[in-house]
Tab-separated table of C-alpha atoms in Angstrom:
chain	number	residue	atom	x	y	z
A	1	MET	CA	0.956	-3.210	-10.181
A	2	LYS	CA	4.319	-3.187	-8.441
A	3	ALA	CA	6.470	-0.224	-9.424
A	4	HIS	CA	9.666	-0.852	-11.379
A	5	ASP	CA	12.822	0.578	-9.845
A	6	GLY	CA	14.341	1.238	-13.271
A	7	LEU	CA	13.750	3.003	-16.573
A	8	TYR	CA	12.658	1.202	-19.734
A	9	ILE	CA	15.402	1.948	-22.260
A	10	ASP	CA	16.458	-0.030	-25.340
A	11	GLY	CA	14.111	-2.899	-24.599
A	12	ALA	CA	15.047	-3.506	-20.948
A	13	TRP	CA	14.550	-2.106	-17.445
A	14	ARG	CA	17.765	-0.312	-16.482
A	15	PRO	CA	18.871	1.570	-13.353
A	16	ALA	CA	18.626	5.336	-13.463
A	17	ALA	CA	21.805	7.393	-13.412
A	18	GLY	CA	20.992	8.853	-9.995
A	19	ARG	CA	19.312	7.587	-6.840
A	20	ASP	CA	16.522	10.141	-6.529
A	21	GLU	CA	12.994	8.771	-6.465
A	22	ILE	CA	9.447	10.048	-6.941
A	23	GLU	CA	6.801	8.988	-4.445
A	24	VAL	CA	3.472	8.008	-5.983
A	25	VAL	CA	0.558	9.010	-3.742
A	26	ASN	CA	-3.042	7.828	-3.868
A	27	PRO	CA	-4.986	11.127	-3.825
A	28	ALA	CA	-8.045	9.479	-2.259
A	29	ASP	CA	-6.283	8.531	0.992
A	30	GLU	CA	-2.905	10.324	0.719
A	31	GLN	CA	-0.990	7.056	1.117
A	32	VAL	CA	2.259	6.334	-0.752
A	33	ILE	CA	1.620	3.440	-3.120
A	34	GLY	CA	4.961	3.253	-4.920
A	35	ARG	CA	8.234	4.869	-5.838
A	36	VAL	CA	9.811	5.278	-9.269
A	37	PRO	CA	13.193	6.614	-10.411
A	38	ALA	CA	13.557	10.335	-10.962
A	39	GLY	CA	15.423	10.202	-14.255
A	40	ASP	CA	17.712	13.077	-15.177
A	41	ALA	CA	19.329	14.577	-18.275
A	42	MET	CA	21.833	11.730	-18.472
A	43	ASP	CA	19.003	9.177	-18.533
A	44	VAL	CA	17.179	11.173	-21.203
A	45	ASP	CA	20.323	11.254	-23.310
A	46	THR	CA	20.695	7.461	-23.004
A	47	ALA	CA	17.086	6.959	-24.039
A	48	VAL	CA	17.343	9.350	-26.993
A	49	ARG	CA	20.486	7.586	-28.186
A	50	ALA	CA	18.631	4.266	-28.064
A	51	ALA	CA	15.727	5.742	-30.013
A	52	ARG	CA	18.094	7.212	-32.608
A	53	ALA	CA	19.893	3.891	-33.039
A	54	ALA	CA	16.587	2.067	-33.607
A	55	LEU	CA	15.122	4.664	-35.977
A	56	ALA	CA	16.493	3.569	-39.350
A	57	THR	CA	15.359	-0.035	-38.963
A	58	TRP	CA	11.924	0.831	-37.598
A	59	ALA	CA	11.330	3.505	-40.254
A	60	ALA	CA	12.190	0.957	-42.948
A	61	THR	CA	9.866	-1.665	-41.449
A	62	PRO	CA	6.889	-2.137	-43.794
A	63	PRO	CA	3.744	-0.403	-42.529
A	64	ALA	CA	1.930	-3.748	-42.408
A	65	GLU	CA	4.492	-5.044	-39.905
A	66	ARG	CA	4.250	-1.888	-37.816
A	67	ALA	CA	0.480	-2.387	-37.873
A	68	GLU	CA	0.954	-5.935	-36.544
A	69	ARG	CA	2.940	-4.659	-33.557
A	70	LEU	CA	0.298	-2.039	-32.841
A	71	GLY	CA	-2.407	-4.675	-33.098
A	72	ALA	CA	-0.473	-6.819	-30.642
A	73	LEU	CA	-0.160	-3.815	-28.315
A	74	ARG	CA	-3.918	-3.272	-28.475
A	75	ASP	CA	-4.478	-6.923	-27.575
A	76	VAL	CA	-2.093	-6.787	-24.618
A	77	LEU	CA	-3.770	-3.651	-23.308
A	78	ALA	CA	-7.175	-5.299	-23.696
A	79	ALA	CA	-5.995	-8.380	-21.798
A	80	ARG	CA	-4.733	-6.162	-18.978
A	81	LYS	CA	-7.744	-3.851	-18.930
A	82	ASP	CA	-8.657	-4.560	-15.314
A	83	GLU	CA	-5.079	-3.995	-14.168
A	84	ILE	CA	-4.950	-0.722	-16.084
A	85	ALA	CA	-8.175	0.481	-14.481
A	86	GLY	CA	-6.982	-0.464	-11.011
A	87	THR	CA	-3.655	1.283	-11.513
A	88	VAL	CA	-5.271	4.502	-12.738
A	89	THR	CA	-7.703	4.424	-9.820
A	90	ALA	CA	-4.835	3.985	-7.362
A	91	GLU	CA	-2.629	6.819	-8.606
A	92	LEU	CA	-5.201	9.281	-10.016
A	93	GLY	CA	-8.101	8.625	-7.647
A	94	SER	CA	-10.593	8.057	-10.441
A	95	PRO	CA	-13.595	5.916	-9.364
A	96	LEU	CA	-13.094	2.389	-10.652
A	97	PRO	CA	-16.162	2.321	-12.959
A	98	PHE	CA	-14.908	5.466	-14.708
A	99	SER	CA	-11.402	4.030	-14.936
A	100	GLN	CA	-12.804	0.912	-16.563
A	101	ALA	CA	-15.151	2.708	-18.945
A	102	VAL	CA	-12.816	5.547	-19.979
A	103	HIS	CA	-9.231	5.392	-18.725
A	104	ALA	CA	-8.751	1.770	-19.803
A	105	SER	CA	-11.189	1.383	-22.686
A	106	VAL	CA	-10.521	4.514	-24.762
A	107	PRO	CA	-6.749	3.877	-25.150
A	108	ILE	CA	-7.471	0.345	-26.331
A	109	ALA	CA	-9.765	1.737	-29.033
A	110	VAL	CA	-7.195	4.362	-30.030
A	111	ALA	CA	-4.391	1.793	-30.242
A	112	GLY	CA	-6.630	-0.350	-32.437
A	113	SER	CA	-7.439	2.594	-34.686
A	114	TYR	CA	-3.738	3.174	-35.352
A	115	ALA	CA	-3.149	-0.493	-36.071
A	116	GLU	CA	-5.764	-0.145	-38.794
A	117	LEU	CA	-4.443	3.210	-40.026
A	118	ALA	CA	-0.863	1.962	-40.238
A	119	ALA	CA	-2.029	-0.861	-42.505
A	120	ALA	CA	-4.345	1.254	-44.662
A	121	HIS	CA	-2.561	4.611	-44.896
A	122	SER	CA	-0.881	5.555	-48.165
A	123	PHE	CA	2.648	6.672	-47.339
A	124	GLU	CA	3.254	7.458	-51.011
A	125	GLU	CA	1.163	9.296	-53.606
A	126	LYS	CA	1.391	10.561	-57.180
A	127	VAL	CA	0.910	14.292	-57.785
A	128	GLY	CA	1.345	15.124	-61.462
A	129	ASN	CA	4.913	14.232	-62.447
A	130	SER	CA	5.947	13.864	-58.780
A	131	THR	CA	5.915	11.053	-56.278
A	132	VAL	CA	5.254	12.413	-52.779
A	133	LEU	CA	6.628	10.378	-49.904
A	134	HIS	CA	5.300	10.611	-46.349
A	135	GLU	CA	8.220	9.698	-44.101
A	136	PRO	CA	8.642	9.531	-40.323
A	137	VAL	CA	9.774	12.755	-38.650
A	138	GLY	CA	12.357	10.860	-36.593
A	139	VAL	CA	12.856	10.641	-32.837
A	140	VAL	CA	9.837	11.860	-30.869
A	141	GLY	CA	9.978	13.264	-27.363
A	142	ALA	CA	6.535	12.679	-25.829
A	143	ILE	CA	5.641	14.503	-22.605
A	144	THR	CA	2.268	13.519	-21.185
A	145	PRO	CA	-0.006	14.763	-18.357
A	146	TRP	CA	-1.619	12.991	-15.446
A	147	ASN	CA	-5.319	13.587	-16.068
A	148	TYR	CA	-5.815	10.793	-18.643
A	149	PRO	CA	-2.527	8.970	-18.084
A	150	LEU	CA	-2.864	6.066	-20.511
A	151	HIS	CA	-4.987	7.776	-23.159
A	152	GLN	CA	-2.516	10.632	-23.486
A	153	ILE	CA	0.363	8.175	-23.858
A	154	VAL	CA	-1.383	6.065	-26.496
A	155	ALA	CA	-2.578	9.158	-28.395
A	156	LYS	CA	1.077	10.106	-28.924
A	157	VAL	CA	2.978	6.827	-29.014
A	158	ALA	CA	0.607	4.856	-31.261
A	159	PRO	CA	0.615	7.319	-34.196
A	160	ALA	CA	4.343	7.883	-33.802
A	161	LEU	CA	5.024	4.151	-34.083
A	162	ALA	CA	2.542	3.823	-36.943
A	163	ALA	CA	4.438	6.559	-38.800
A	164	GLY	CA	7.780	4.816	-38.303
A	165	CYS	CA	9.114	7.126	-35.592
A	166	THR	CA	10.830	6.047	-32.403
A	167	VAL	CA	9.817	7.499	-29.055
A	168	VAL	CA	11.122	8.608	-25.681
A	169	LEU	CA	8.256	9.110	-23.221
A	170	LYS	CA	8.420	11.315	-20.119
A	171	PRO	CA	5.114	10.800	-18.275
A	172	ALA	CA	3.649	12.987	-15.545
A	173	GLU	CA	5.279	12.424	-12.171
A	174	ASP	CA	1.868	11.969	-10.491
A	175	THR	CA	0.899	8.940	-12.616
A	176	PRO	CA	4.070	7.059	-13.585
A	177	LEU	CA	2.778	3.590	-12.695
A	178	THR	CA	0.374	3.626	-15.635
A	179	ALA	CA	3.299	4.562	-17.895
A	180	GLN	CA	5.346	1.651	-16.545
A	181	LEU	CA	2.424	-0.680	-17.220
A	182	PHE	CA	2.314	0.640	-20.784
A	183	ALA	CA	6.040	-0.047	-21.201
A	184	GLU	CA	5.412	-3.635	-20.070
A	185	ALA	CA	2.668	-3.911	-22.688
A	186	VAL	CA	4.956	-2.549	-25.417
A	187	HIS	CA	7.581	-5.120	-24.487
A	188	GLU	CA	5.035	-7.955	-24.421
A	189	ALA	CA	3.706	-6.857	-27.823
A	190	GLY	CA	7.130	-7.421	-29.375
A	191	VAL	CA	7.966	-3.839	-30.295
A	192	PRO	CA	11.715	-3.892	-31.098
A	193	ALA	CA	14.235	-2.616	-28.568
A	194	GLY	CA	14.825	1.124	-28.710
A	195	VAL	CA	11.644	1.920	-30.603
A	196	PHE	CA	9.908	2.910	-27.365
A	197	ASN	CA	11.701	4.173	-24.271
A	198	LEU	CA	10.397	5.407	-20.906
A	199	VAL	CA	12.102	7.875	-18.579
A	200	THR	CA	10.154	8.744	-15.434
A	201	GLY	CA	11.180	12.013	-13.829
A	202	LEU	CA	10.309	15.594	-12.983
A	203	GLY	CA	9.193	18.038	-15.648
A	204	PRO	CA	11.830	20.723	-14.997
A	205	VAL	CA	14.574	18.074	-15.134
A	206	ALA	CA	13.740	15.134	-17.395
A	207	GLY	CA	11.002	16.927	-19.323
A	208	GLN	CA	13.143	19.939	-20.080
A	209	ALA	CA	16.106	17.758	-21.052
A	210	LEU	CA	13.900	15.831	-23.481
A	211	ALA	CA	12.344	18.957	-25.011
A	212	GLU	CA	15.747	20.565	-25.523
A	213	HIS	CA	17.690	17.487	-26.636
A	214	PRO	CA	19.343	18.205	-29.992
A	215	ASP	CA	18.668	14.701	-31.303
A	216	VAL	CA	14.896	14.868	-30.747
A	217	ASP	CA	13.133	15.785	-33.991
A	218	LEU	CA	9.620	16.424	-32.668
A	219	VAL	CA	8.309	17.281	-29.219
A	220	SER	CA	4.707	16.288	-28.535
A	221	PHE	CA	3.434	17.831	-25.312
A	222	THR	CA	0.087	17.897	-23.548
A	223	GLY	CA	-0.289	20.140	-20.517
A	224	SER	CA	-0.577	23.737	-19.442
A	225	THR	CA	-0.331	26.628	-21.871
A	226	ALA	CA	2.450	28.176	-19.763
A	227	VAL	CA	4.680	25.105	-20.119
A	228	GLY	CA	3.664	24.734	-23.757
A	229	ARG	CA	4.973	28.224	-24.472
A	230	ARG	CA	8.360	27.308	-23.005
A	231	ILE	CA	8.541	24.094	-24.989
A	232	GLY	CA	7.507	25.904	-28.148
A	233	ALA	CA	10.185	28.536	-27.598
A	234	ALA	CA	12.886	25.918	-27.027
A	235	ALA	CA	11.787	23.965	-30.097
A	236	GLY	CA	11.702	27.130	-32.168
A	237	ALA	CA	15.260	27.959	-31.227
A	238	ALA	CA	16.306	24.522	-32.468
A	239	VAL	CA	13.946	24.668	-35.497
A	240	LYS	CA	12.271	21.410	-34.545
A	241	LYS	CA	8.647	20.444	-34.930
A	242	VAL	CA	6.189	20.610	-32.032
A	243	ALA	CA	2.690	19.328	-31.350
A	244	LEU	CA	1.104	21.102	-28.383
A	245	GLU	CA	-2.250	20.218	-26.822
A	246	LEU	CA	-2.751	22.853	-24.145
A	247	GLY	CA	-5.445	24.451	-21.996
A	248	GLY	CA	-9.106	25.070	-22.545
A	249	LYS	CA	-12.080	27.074	-21.284
A	250	SER	CA	-14.778	25.544	-23.422
A	251	ALA	CA	-18.246	27.021	-23.804
A	252	ASN	CA	-21.452	25.000	-23.600
A	253	VAL	CA	-23.905	27.179	-25.511
A	254	ILE	CA	-27.571	26.422	-24.861
A	255	LEU	CA	-29.694	28.200	-27.456
A	256	PRO	CA	-33.290	29.157	-26.516
A	257	SER	CA	-34.823	26.345	-28.591
A	258	ALA	CA	-32.824	23.603	-26.858
A	259	ASP	CA	-34.108	20.929	-24.496
A	260	LEU	CA	-32.890	22.826	-21.434
A	261	ALA	CA	-33.044	20.003	-18.899
A	262	ARG	CA	-31.048	17.631	-21.099
A	263	ALA	CA	-28.509	20.275	-22.088
A	264	VAL	CA	-27.899	21.289	-18.471
A	265	ASN	CA	-27.696	17.740	-17.119
A	266	VAL	CA	-25.282	16.588	-19.806
A	267	GLY	CA	-23.297	19.791	-19.384
A	268	VAL	CA	-22.901	19.282	-15.640
A	269	ALA	CA	-21.910	15.657	-16.179
A	270	ASN	CA	-19.280	16.770	-18.664
A	271	VAL	CA	-17.719	19.181	-16.163
A	272	MET	CA	-17.780	16.710	-13.256
A	273	SER	CA	-16.300	13.874	-15.311
A	274	ASN	CA	-12.803	12.929	-14.118
A	275	SER	CA	-13.283	15.367	-11.225
A	276	GLY	CA	-13.205	18.241	-13.687
A	277	GLN	CA	-9.667	17.394	-14.754
A	278	THR	CA	-10.366	17.433	-18.475
A	279	CYS	CA	-8.863	20.070	-20.749
A	280	SER	CA	-11.878	19.971	-23.077
A	281	ALA	CA	-14.511	20.202	-20.311
A	282	TRP	CA	-17.395	22.606	-20.975
A	283	THR	CA	-16.671	24.734	-17.934
A	284	ARG	CA	-18.691	27.769	-19.133
A	285	MET	CA	-22.422	27.211	-19.536
A	286	LEU	CA	-24.050	29.981	-21.595
A	287	VAL	CA	-27.826	30.371	-21.181
A	288	HIS	CA	-30.277	32.926	-22.595
A	289	ARG	CA	-31.474	35.446	-20.019
A	290	ASP	CA	-35.113	34.244	-20.277
A	291	ARG	CA	-34.165	30.714	-19.190
A	292	TYR	CA	-31.222	31.557	-16.977
A	293	ASP	CA	-32.809	31.112	-13.537
A	294	GLU	CA	-34.263	27.753	-14.513
A	295	ALA	CA	-30.902	26.600	-15.845
A	296	VAL	CA	-29.102	27.614	-12.639
A	297	GLU	CA	-31.626	25.679	-10.561
A	298	LEU	CA	-31.221	22.602	-12.760
A	299	ALA	CA	-27.421	22.854	-12.664
A	300	ALA	CA	-27.320	23.132	-8.871
A	301	ALA	CA	-29.565	20.094	-8.499
A	302	ALA	CA	-27.524	18.082	-10.986
A	303	ALA	CA	-24.205	18.974	-9.325
A	304	ALA	CA	-25.516	17.916	-5.913
A	305	LYS	CA	-25.911	14.364	-7.219
A	306	TYR	CA	-22.168	14.101	-7.862
A	307	GLY	CA	-21.051	14.655	-4.265
A	308	ASP	CA	-20.216	10.989	-3.654
A	309	ARG	CA	-19.691	10.001	-7.288
A	310	ILE	CA	-16.498	11.829	-8.226
A	311	GLY	CA	-12.993	11.156	-7.039
A	312	PRO	CA	-10.412	13.563	-5.669
A	313	VAL	CA	-8.251	15.882	-7.708
A	314	VAL	CA	-4.737	14.626	-8.287
A	315	ASN	CA	-2.755	16.213	-5.429
A	316	ALA	CA	-2.786	18.750	-2.610
A	317	ARG	CA	-1.443	21.497	-4.855
A	318	GLN	CA	-4.277	21.016	-7.339
A	319	GLN	CA	-6.849	20.915	-4.540
A	320	ALA	CA	-5.599	24.236	-3.170
A	321	ARG	CA	-5.602	25.722	-6.668
A	322	VAL	CA	-9.208	24.724	-7.378
A	323	LEU	CA	-10.505	25.840	-3.975
A	324	GLY	CA	-8.690	29.141	-4.480
A	325	TYR	CA	-10.479	29.699	-7.781
A	326	ILE	CA	-13.849	29.113	-6.118
A	327	GLU	CA	-12.980	31.675	-3.443
A	328	LYS	CA	-11.889	34.139	-6.108
A	329	GLY	CA	-15.088	33.635	-8.076
A	330	VAL	CA	-17.219	34.466	-5.043
A	331	ALA	CA	-14.990	37.437	-4.190
A	332	GLU	CA	-15.468	38.824	-7.716
A	333	GLY	CA	-19.249	38.602	-7.450
A	334	ALA	CA	-20.251	35.101	-8.497
A	335	ARG	CA	-23.092	33.456	-6.572
A	336	LEU	CA	-22.398	30.048	-5.065
A	337	VAL	CA	-25.345	27.699	-5.741
A	338	ALA	CA	-23.649	24.326	-5.204
A	339	GLY	CA	-20.450	23.176	-3.543
A	340	GLY	CA	-17.996	25.696	-2.170
A	341	PRO	CA	-14.400	26.524	-1.278
A	342	GLU	CA	-14.121	24.176	1.696
A	343	ALA	CA	-12.621	20.689	1.339
A	344	PRO	CA	-15.502	18.219	1.875
A	345	ARG	CA	-13.377	15.525	3.559
A	346	GLU	CA	-10.557	15.517	6.062
A	347	GLN	CA	-8.563	12.935	4.115
A	348	GLY	CA	-7.930	12.946	0.389
A	349	TYR	CA	-7.738	15.803	-2.090
A	350	PHE	CA	-11.456	16.190	-2.680
A	351	VAL	CA	-13.335	19.218	-4.010
A	352	SER	CA	-17.110	19.537	-3.816
A	353	PRO	CA	-18.930	19.664	-7.175
A	354	THR	CA	-19.392	23.407	-7.499
A	355	VAL	CA	-21.670	25.662	-9.548
A	356	LEU	CA	-21.142	29.418	-9.731
A	357	ALA	CA	-24.014	31.568	-11.014
A	358	ASP	CA	-24.108	35.223	-12.063
A	359	VAL	CA	-20.664	34.818	-13.613
A	360	THR	CA	-19.739	37.558	-16.072
A	361	PRO	CA	-17.317	37.122	-18.984
A	362	GLU	CA	-14.503	39.168	-17.473
A	363	MET	CA	-14.366	37.229	-14.191
A	364	THR	CA	-11.318	35.082	-13.521
A	365	VAL	CA	-13.424	31.916	-13.323
A	366	ALA	CA	-14.751	32.657	-16.822
A	367	GLN	CA	-11.325	33.268	-18.325
A	368	GLU	CA	-8.812	30.918	-16.680
A	369	GLU	CA	-8.656	27.132	-16.713
A	370	ILE	CA	-9.510	25.808	-13.241
A	371	PHE	CA	-9.113	22.057	-13.875
A	372	GLY	CA	-11.505	20.931	-11.200
A	373	PRO	CA	-15.240	20.206	-10.748
A	374	VAL	CA	-16.321	23.829	-11.101
A	375	LEU	CA	-18.987	25.105	-13.508
A	376	SER	CA	-19.564	28.787	-14.290
A	377	VAL	CA	-23.032	29.721	-15.595
A	378	LEU	CA	-23.215	32.889	-17.701
A	379	ARG	CA	-26.248	34.631	-19.199
A	380	TYR	CA	-26.424	36.088	-22.697
A	381	GLU	CA	-28.812	38.531	-24.360
A	382	ASP	CA	-29.010	37.159	-27.901
A	383	GLU	CA	-27.129	34.866	-30.263
A	384	GLU	CA	-24.488	37.440	-31.152
A	385	ASP	CA	-23.839	38.058	-27.476
A	386	ALA	CA	-23.521	34.291	-26.914
A	387	LEU	CA	-20.998	34.041	-29.737
A	388	ARG	CA	-18.989	36.966	-28.359
A	389	ILE	CA	-18.829	35.329	-24.924
A	390	ALA	CA	-18.065	31.869	-26.303
A	391	ASN	CA	-15.147	33.207	-28.363
A	392	GLY	CA	-14.026	35.658	-25.691
A	393	THR	CA	-11.116	33.761	-24.132
A	394	VAL	CA	-7.543	33.011	-25.199
A	395	TYR	CA	-8.513	29.347	-25.550
A	396	GLY	CA	-10.260	27.397	-28.283
A	397	LEU	CA	-10.090	23.675	-27.577
A	398	ALA	CA	-13.648	22.356	-27.512
A	399	GLY	CA	-17.258	23.313	-26.928
A	400	ALA	CA	-20.887	22.327	-27.299
A	401	VAL	CA	-24.047	23.758	-28.833
A	402	TRP	CA	-27.619	22.732	-28.096
A	403	ALA	CA	-30.663	23.706	-30.163
A	404	GLY	CA	-34.065	22.344	-31.087
A	405	GLU	CA	-32.945	21.848	-34.672
A	406	GLU	CA	-29.560	20.362	-35.476
A	407	SER	CA	-29.081	22.810	-38.343
A	408	GLU	CA	-29.423	25.752	-35.924
A	409	ALA	CA	-26.743	24.292	-33.655
A	410	VAL	CA	-24.430	23.576	-36.584
A	411	ALA	CA	-24.782	27.117	-37.906
A	412	PHE	CA	-23.697	28.486	-34.523
A	413	ALA	CA	-20.878	25.936	-34.149
A	414	ARG	CA	-19.386	26.982	-37.488
A	415	ARG	CA	-18.806	30.445	-36.017
A	416	MET	CA	-17.066	29.260	-32.863
A	417	ASP	CA	-13.284	29.665	-32.639
A	418	THR	CA	-12.574	26.207	-31.330
A	419	GLY	CA	-11.147	22.920	-32.535
A	420	GLN	CA	-14.016	20.591	-31.684
A	421	VAL	CA	-17.734	21.153	-31.032
A	422	ASP	CA	-20.323	18.606	-29.873
A	423	ILE	CA	-23.774	19.119	-31.373
A	424	ASN	CA	-26.718	18.250	-29.108
A	425	GLY	CA	-24.601	15.871	-27.068
A	426	GLY	CA	-22.607	14.297	-29.901
A	427	ARG	CA	-20.561	11.231	-28.942
A	428	PHE	CA	-16.776	11.056	-28.658
A	429	ASN	CA	-15.154	9.885	-31.885
A	430	PRO	CA	-11.615	8.447	-31.541
A	431	LEU	CA	-11.014	9.012	-35.270
A	432	ALA	CA	-11.918	12.717	-35.269
A	433	PRO	CA	-9.044	15.223	-35.007
A	434	PHE	CA	-8.606	16.690	-31.535
A	435	GLY	CA	-6.745	19.929	-30.892
A	436	GLY	CA	-7.203	23.624	-30.414
A	437	TYR	CA	-7.333	27.103	-31.837
A	438	LYS	CA	-5.501	30.089	-30.332
A	439	GLN	CA	-3.606	29.293	-27.116
A	440	SER	CA	-5.111	25.827	-26.865
A	441	GLY	CA	-2.320	24.436	-28.972
A	442	VAL	CA	-0.700	23.547	-32.253
A	443	GLY	CA	-1.424	20.374	-34.191
A	444	ARG	CA	-3.979	17.591	-33.874
A	445	GLU	CA	-4.249	14.199	-32.219
A	446	LEU	CA	-6.276	11.075	-33.078
A	447	GLY	CA	-7.176	9.540	-36.411
A	448	SER	CA	-5.401	10.284	-39.672
A	449	HIS	CA	-4.772	13.892	-38.627
A	450	GLY	CA	-2.907	12.629	-35.581
A	451	LEU	CA	-0.818	10.328	-37.749
A	452	ALA	CA	0.079	13.227	-40.042
A	453	GLU	CA	1.763	15.072	-37.147
A	454	TYR	CA	4.507	12.433	-37.119
A	455	LEU	CA	5.176	12.486	-40.866
A	456	GLN	CA	7.178	14.797	-43.117
A	457	THR	CA	6.947	15.007	-46.885
A	458	LYS	CA	9.469	14.544	-49.676
A	459	SER	CA	8.695	14.978	-53.356
A	460	LEU	CA	10.455	13.199	-56.217
A	461	GLN	CA	10.068	14.801	-59.661
A	462	PHE	CA	10.167	12.702	-62.836
């Protein structure tokens, strides 16, 4: 798509207050593919004012009518699926088949789920002699990352609109074209002016202005734990609500009774998906000592198959960060069995699919989020040791357990300190709550739990 040279505010594309621009670079070939406005605090203020002005009318709109708009949005996104996939591929570097199957398709399903929820959800209930009302929180400031650019937008905007909130979106500066395409879809779907607003810009400028704006009632942020702490602190000072989906260092626990080959192959695929740029990726593979060598061999062979199948990471800074982690892992004693710390191509921000063996729990690569195609394989002595290692990070976003019997895997999963666990390769469910324990965040996205984040309660006593 051709980049807009304005910001989408109050139902129209408008010039930004300043003249600064953000270059959009294709990470596969390092070519500039577009430029978008770098909105500032003045632009954020204009957008928030538009959202505030539209709030009363949108909040009073019957849920069935809000559901109709969301259904129309789903249909527009579905009609533009190929364009969405191509745009994500151009600015994120994701291979086109993955963009079609995941980056374009999942947001369409999520938008559809909220169209259905908006129509079916009970925004009022009787509790004894009280009537409890579930009302919109108000104006939402949504700040989204680049790794799943459309999914992260839809996962915030769709439930907010379903709840009756209005939204100002500040997307990641690396993937703003997908956000502009979404704004076009919102407009085409007939969402009233001011209900959704888009300000492209830099995080420390537009993002900070949005998070700290006194007329924003809720800040929903997905990104690093470090930035999430700052947003949480700013929101706390203003006593406003936050929803934070932050980092992860998820454990893939393979119990001795599991089908080892399947567990390892699926585990490697999970880590290499989206070039490792997935907050919920199972980046720590835990294997019993008796099967450890076999698992490492299987993992190395599986990773080698992804050399030409994954795209680049998002930018040069991220490439340097990931390669630096691989170097640090080897320096701390990890054994390199696939990939390595050298860039595999002269052009583009590529990282070789990498597997590190002999990783111990205290190593940096076992504790910190790398956000690239890097798998650490750790050995454990017994089930209690596996649980200690799995729970032994500051994160708790996702994870996996494999066992010969489902009941064995479930029993282990119940003891994991994490927000979501896949059992023997369980499928993604767009209606299941997604979010973390510990420093992986506050709140939940997707399904009815995601809708609840954008509602507040009032009780009337009779």
